[in-house]
Coordinates of N, CA and C in Angstrom, one line a residue:
M1 N 5.6 246.7 -9.0 CA 6.7 246.0 -9.7 C 7.5 247.0 -10.5
I2 N 8.8 246.9 -10.3 CA 9.7 247.9 -11.0 C 10.1 247.3 -12.4
S3 N 10.0 248.2 -13.4 CA 10.2 247.8 -14.8 C 11.7 247.5 -14.9
Q4 N 12.0 246.5 -15.7 CA 13.4 246.1 -16.0 C 13.8 246.5 -17.5
V5 N 13.1 247.5 -18.0 CA 13.3 247.9 -19.4 C 14.7 248.1 -19.8
A6 N 15.6 248.5 -18.9 CA 17.0 248.9 -19.2 C 17.9 247.7 -18.9
S7 N 17.4 246.5 -18.7 CA 18.3 245.4 -18.3 C 19.3 245.0 -19.3
N8 N 19.1 245.3 -20.6 CA 20.0 245.0 -21.6 C 20.7 246.2 -22.2
M9 N 20.7 247.3 -21.5 CA 21.2 248.6 -21.9 C 22.5 248.9 -21.2
K10 N 23.4 249.7 -21.9 CA 24.6 250.2 -21.2 C 24.7 251.7 -21.5
F11 N 25.0 252.4 -20.4 CA 25.0 253.9 -20.5 C 26.4 254.4 -20.1
G12 N 26.7 255.5 -20.9 CA 27.9 256.3 -20.5 C 27.3 257.6 -19.8
V13 N 28.0 258.0 -18.7 CA 27.7 259.2 -18.0 C 28.9 260.1 -18.0
V14 N 28.8 261.2 -18.6 CA 29.9 262.2 -18.6 C 29.6 263.2 -17.6
V15 N 30.4 263.3 -16.5 CA 30.2 264.2 -15.4 C 31.1 265.4 -15.6
V16 N 30.6 266.6 -15.6 CA 31.3 267.8 -15.8 C 31.7 268.3 -14.4
R17 N 33.0 268.2 -14.1 CA 33.4 268.6 -12.7 C 33.2 270.0 -12.3
E18 N 33.2 270.9 -13.3 CA 33.0 272.3 -13.0 C 31.6 272.6 -12.4
F19 N 30.6 271.7 -12.5 CA 29.3 271.8 -12.0 C 29.2 270.9 -10.7
E20 N 30.1 271.2 -9.8 CA 30.2 270.3 -8.6 C 28.9 270.2 -7.8
E21 N 28.2 271.3 -7.5 CA 27.0 271.3 -6.8 C 25.9 270.5 -7.5
Y22 N 25.8 270.8 -8.8 CA 24.8 270.1 -9.6 C 25.1 268.5 -9.6
N23 N 26.3 268.2 -9.7 CA 26.7 266.7 -9.7 C 26.3 266.1 -8.3
A24 N 26.6 266.8 -7.3 CA 26.2 266.3 -5.9 C 24.8 266.0 -5.8
Q25 N 23.9 266.8 -6.4 CA 22.5 266.7 -6.4 C 22.0 265.6 -7.3
N26 N 22.7 265.3 -8.4 CA 22.1 264.5 -9.5 C 22.8 263.2 -9.8
L27 N 24.1 263.0 -9.5 CA 24.8 261.8 -9.9 C 24.3 260.6 -9.3
M28 N 24.2 260.5 -8.0 CA 23.7 259.3 -7.4 C 22.3 259.0 -7.6
P29 N 21.4 260.0 -7.6 CA 20.0 259.8 -8.0 C 19.9 259.3 -9.5
L30 N 20.7 259.8 -10.4 CA 20.7 259.3 -11.7 C 21.1 257.8 -11.8
V31 N 22.2 257.4 -11.1 CA 22.6 256.1 -11.1 C 21.5 255.2 -10.5
D32 N 21.0 255.6 -9.4 CA 19.9 254.9 -8.7 C 18.7 254.6 -9.6
T33 N 18.3 255.7 -10.4 CA 17.2 255.5 -11.3 C 17.5 254.6 -12.4
L34 N 18.7 254.7 -13.0 CA 19.1 253.7 -14.0 C 19.0 252.3 -13.5
Q35 N 19.5 252.1 -12.3 CA 19.5 250.8 -11.7 C 18.0 250.3 -11.4
R36 N 17.2 251.2 -11.0 CA 15.8 250.9 -10.7 C 15.1 250.5 -12.0
L37 N 15.6 251.0 -13.2 CA 15.0 250.7 -14.5 C 15.6 249.4 -15.0
G38 N 16.5 248.8 -14.3 CA 17.0 247.5 -14.6 C 18.5 247.4 -15.1
C39 N 19.1 248.6 -15.2 CA 20.5 248.6 -15.7 C 21.4 248.1 -14.6
A40 N 22.3 247.2 -14.9 CA 23.3 246.6 -14.0 C 24.4 247.6 -13.7
D41 N 25.0 247.6 -12.5 CA 26.1 248.5 -12.1 C 27.2 248.5 -13.2
E42 N 27.6 247.3 -13.7 CA 28.7 247.3 -14.6 C 28.3 247.8 -16.0
N43 N 27.1 248.2 -16.2 CA 26.6 248.7 -17.5 C 26.4 250.3 -17.4
I44 N 27.0 250.8 -16.3 CA 26.9 252.3 -16.2 C 28.4 252.7 -16.1
V45 N 28.9 253.4 -17.2 CA 30.3 253.8 -17.3 C 30.3 255.3 -17.0
I46 N 30.9 255.7 -15.9 CA 31.0 257.1 -15.5 C 32.4 257.6 -15.7
K47 N 32.5 258.7 -16.5 CA 33.8 259.4 -16.7 C 33.6 260.8 -16.4
F48 N 34.7 261.4 -15.8 CA 34.7 262.8 -15.4 C 35.5 263.6 -16.3
V49 N 35.0 264.8 -16.6 CA 35.8 265.8 -17.5 C 35.8 267.1 -16.7
P50 N 36.9 267.9 -17.0 CA 37.1 269.1 -16.2 C 36.0 270.2 -16.4
T51 N 35.7 270.4 -17.7 CA 34.8 271.6 -18.0 C 33.7 271.2 -19.1
A52 N 32.7 272.0 -19.2 CA 31.7 271.8 -20.2 C 32.3 271.7 -21.6
H53 N 33.4 272.4 -21.9 CA 34.1 272.4 -23.1 C 34.5 271.0 -23.5
D54 N 34.7 270.1 -22.5 CA 35.3 268.8 -22.8 C 34.2 267.7 -23.0
V55 N 32.9 268.1 -23.0 CA 31.9 267.0 -23.1 C 31.8 266.5 -24.5
V56 N 32.1 267.3 -25.5 CA 32.0 266.7 -26.9 C 33.0 265.6 -27.1
I57 N 34.3 265.9 -26.8 CA 35.3 264.9 -27.0 C 35.1 263.7 -26.1
A58 N 34.6 263.9 -24.9 CA 34.3 262.7 -24.0 C 33.2 261.9 -24.5
T59 N 32.2 262.5 -25.1 CA 31.1 261.8 -25.8 C 31.6 261.0 -27.0
Q60 N 32.5 261.6 -27.7 CA 33.1 260.9 -28.9 C 33.9 259.7 -28.4
F61 N 34.6 259.9 -27.3 CA 35.3 258.7 -26.7 C 34.4 257.6 -26.3
M62 N 33.2 258.0 -25.7 CA 32.2 257.0 -25.3 C 31.7 256.2 -26.5
A63 N 31.5 257.0 -27.6 CA 30.9 256.4 -28.8 C 32.0 255.4 -29.5
E64 N 33.2 255.9 -29.5 CA 34.3 255.2 -30.2 C 34.9 254.0 -29.4
Y65 N 35.0 254.2 -28.1 CA 35.8 253.2 -27.3 C 35.0 252.3 -26.4
T66 N 33.7 252.5 -26.3 CA 32.9 251.7 -25.5 C 31.7 251.2 -26.3
D67 N 30.9 250.3 -25.7 CA 29.7 249.8 -26.4 C 28.5 250.3 -25.7
V68 N 28.5 251.6 -25.3 CA 27.3 252.1 -24.7 C 26.2 252.3 -25.7
D69 N 24.9 252.2 -25.2 CA 23.8 252.5 -26.1 C 23.5 254.0 -26.1
G70 N 23.9 254.7 -25.1 CA 23.6 256.1 -25.1 C 24.4 256.8 -24.0
V71 N 24.5 258.1 -24.1 CA 25.4 258.9 -23.2 C 24.5 260.0 -22.5
I72 N 24.7 260.1 -21.2 CA 24.1 261.2 -20.5 C 25.2 262.1 -20.1
I73 N 25.0 263.4 -20.5 CA 26.0 264.4 -20.1 C 25.3 265.1 -18.8
L74 N 26.0 264.8 -17.7 CA 25.5 265.3 -16.4 C 25.9 266.7 -16.2
A75 N 25.0 267.7 -16.5 CA 25.3 269.1 -16.5 C 24.0 269.8 -16.6
P76 N 24.0 271.1 -16.0 CA 22.8 271.9 -16.2 C 22.5 272.0 -17.7
Q77 N 21.2 271.7 -18.1 CA 20.9 271.7 -19.5 C 21.1 273.0 -20.1
N78 N 20.7 274.1 -19.4 CA 20.9 275.4 -20.0 C 22.3 275.8 -20.3
R79 N 23.2 275.3 -19.5 CA 24.7 275.6 -19.7 C 25.2 274.9 -20.9
I80 N 24.8 273.7 -21.2 CA 25.2 273.0 -22.4 C 24.5 273.4 -23.6
M81 N 23.2 273.4 -23.5 CA 22.3 273.7 -24.7 C 22.5 275.2 -25.1
G82 N 22.9 276.0 -24.2 CA 23.1 277.4 -24.5 C 24.4 277.7 -25.2
T83 N 25.2 276.7 -25.4 CA 26.5 277.0 -26.1 C 26.4 276.3 -27.4
L84 N 26.3 277.1 -28.5 CA 26.1 276.6 -29.8 C 27.2 275.7 -30.3
S85 N 28.4 276.0 -30.0 CA 29.5 275.1 -30.5 C 29.4 273.7 -29.9
I86 N 29.1 273.6 -28.6 CA 29.0 272.4 -27.9 C 27.8 271.6 -28.4
M87 N 26.7 272.2 -28.6 CA 25.5 271.6 -29.1 C 25.7 271.1 -30.5
N88 N 26.4 271.9 -31.3 CA 26.7 271.4 -32.7 C 27.5 270.2 -32.7
G89 N 28.5 270.1 -31.8 CA 29.3 268.9 -31.7 C 28.5 267.7 -31.3
I90 N 27.6 267.9 -30.3 CA 26.8 266.8 -29.8 C 25.9 266.3 -30.8
V91 N 25.2 267.2 -31.5 CA 24.3 266.8 -32.6 C 25.0 266.0 -33.7
Q92 N 26.2 266.5 -34.1 CA 27.0 265.8 -35.1 C 27.3 264.4 -34.6
L93 N 27.7 264.2 -33.3 CA 28.0 262.9 -32.8 C 26.8 262.0 -32.8
Q94 N 25.6 262.5 -32.4 CA 24.4 261.7 -32.4 C 24.1 261.2 -33.8
I95 N 24.2 262.0 -34.8 CA 23.9 261.6 -36.2 C 25.0 260.6 -36.7
H96 N 26.2 260.9 -36.4 CA 27.3 260.1 -36.9 C 27.3 258.7 -36.3
W97 N 27.1 258.6 -35.0 CA 27.1 257.4 -34.3 C 25.7 256.7 -34.1
N98 N 24.7 257.4 -34.5 CA 23.3 256.9 -34.3 C 23.1 256.6 -32.9
M99 N 23.5 257.5 -32.0 CA 23.5 257.3 -30.5 C 22.7 258.4 -29.8
V100 N 21.9 257.9 -28.9 CA 21.2 258.9 -28.1 C 22.1 259.6 -27.1
V101 N 21.9 260.9 -27.0 CA 22.6 261.7 -26.0 C 21.6 262.6 -25.3
E102 N 21.6 262.5 -24.0 CA 20.7 263.3 -23.1 C 21.6 264.2 -22.3
I103 N 21.0 265.4 -22.0 CA 21.8 266.4 -21.2 C 20.9 266.8 -20.1
G104 N 21.5 266.8 -18.9 CA 20.7 267.2 -17.7 C 21.1 266.4 -16.5
G105 N 20.1 266.1 -15.6 CA 20.3 265.4 -14.4 C 19.6 264.1 -14.3
V106 N 19.0 263.9 -13.1 CA 18.3 262.6 -12.9 C 17.2 262.3 -13.9
E107 N 16.6 263.4 -14.4 CA 15.5 263.2 -15.3 C 15.9 262.5 -16.6
C108 N 17.2 262.5 -16.9 CA 17.7 261.9 -18.1 C 17.6 260.4 -18.1
A109 N 17.5 259.8 -16.9 CA 17.5 258.3 -16.9 C 16.3 257.8 -17.7
E110 N 15.1 258.2 -17.3 CA 13.9 257.8 -18.0 C 13.9 258.2 -19.5
N111 N 14.4 259.4 -19.7 CA 14.4 260.0 -21.1 C 15.3 259.1 -22.0
I112 N 16.5 258.8 -21.6 CA 17.4 258.0 -22.4 C 16.9 256.6 -22.6
V113 N 16.3 256.0 -21.6 CA 15.7 254.7 -21.8 C 14.6 254.7 -22.8
D114 N 13.7 255.7 -22.7 CA 12.6 255.8 -23.6 C 13.1 256.0 -25.1
M115 N 14.2 256.8 -25.2 CA 14.7 257.0 -26.6 C 15.4 255.7 -27.2
I116 N 16.1 255.0 -26.3 CA 16.7 253.8 -26.8 C 15.7 252.7 -27.1
V117 N 14.6 252.6 -26.3 CA 13.5 251.7 -26.6 C 12.9 252.1 -28.0
L118 N 12.7 253.4 -28.2 CA 12.2 253.8 -29.5 C 13.1 253.4 -30.6
Q119 N 14.4 253.7 -30.5 CA 15.4 253.3 -31.5 C 15.3 251.8 -31.8
N120 N 15.3 251.0 -30.7 CA 15.3 249.6 -30.9 C 14.0 249.1 -31.6
E121 N 12.9 249.7 -31.2 CA 11.6 249.3 -31.9 C 11.7 249.6 -33.3
M122 N 12.1 250.8 -33.7 CA 12.2 251.3 -35.1 C 13.1 250.4 -35.9
D123 N 14.2 250.0 -35.2 CA 15.2 249.1 -35.9 C 14.6 247.8 -36.2
E124 N 13.8 247.2 -35.3 CA 13.2 245.9 -35.5 C 12.1 246.0 -36.5
E125 N 11.4 247.2 -36.6 CA 10.3 247.3 -37.6 C 10.8 247.8 -39.0
A126 N 12.1 248.1 -39.1 CA 12.6 248.6 -40.4 C 12.5 247.6 -41.5
V127 N 12.1 248.1 -42.6 CA 12.0 247.3 -43.8 C 13.3 247.2 -44.5
P128 N 13.8 246.0 -44.7 CA 15.2 245.9 -45.4 C 15.2 246.6 -46.7
V129 N 16.2 247.3 -47.0 CA 16.3 247.9 -48.3 C 17.1 247.0 -49.2
Q130 N 16.6 246.8 -50.4 CA 17.3 245.9 -51.3 C 18.2 246.8 -52.2
S131 N 19.4 246.3 -52.4 CA 20.4 247.0 -53.2 C 20.1 246.7 -54.7
I132 N 20.3 247.7 -55.5 CA 20.1 247.5 -57.0 C 21.4 247.1 -57.6
S133 N 21.4 246.0 -58.3 CA 22.6 245.5 -58.9 C 22.6 245.7 -60.3

């Protein structure tokens, strides 16, 4: 039986066009895996950007203009994580928007679902903080 854990989740996928060969190997398997995990076609928002330099602003657009639960940046992990300025921007977005961002290929599907499940569980278990008046 295939798990439907992602049935109520929506994902943004930022595809970096400069990594054409990587995209050819990973985009459709990524989408297929998200669907196998229960995500509906209409809950996978795919946007293309020209270069790795554009992933930060595209991730910001996903956070600001869509209702995605998380973003997958489809690009070789070492090319994105090895660029300090890009990683700094991504980390800042994650903190500001409280949104999961994964970087890589098809392996990101299960990773992002696991992280969103964790986030949702922690949200449900959170103790309400009372304000001091």
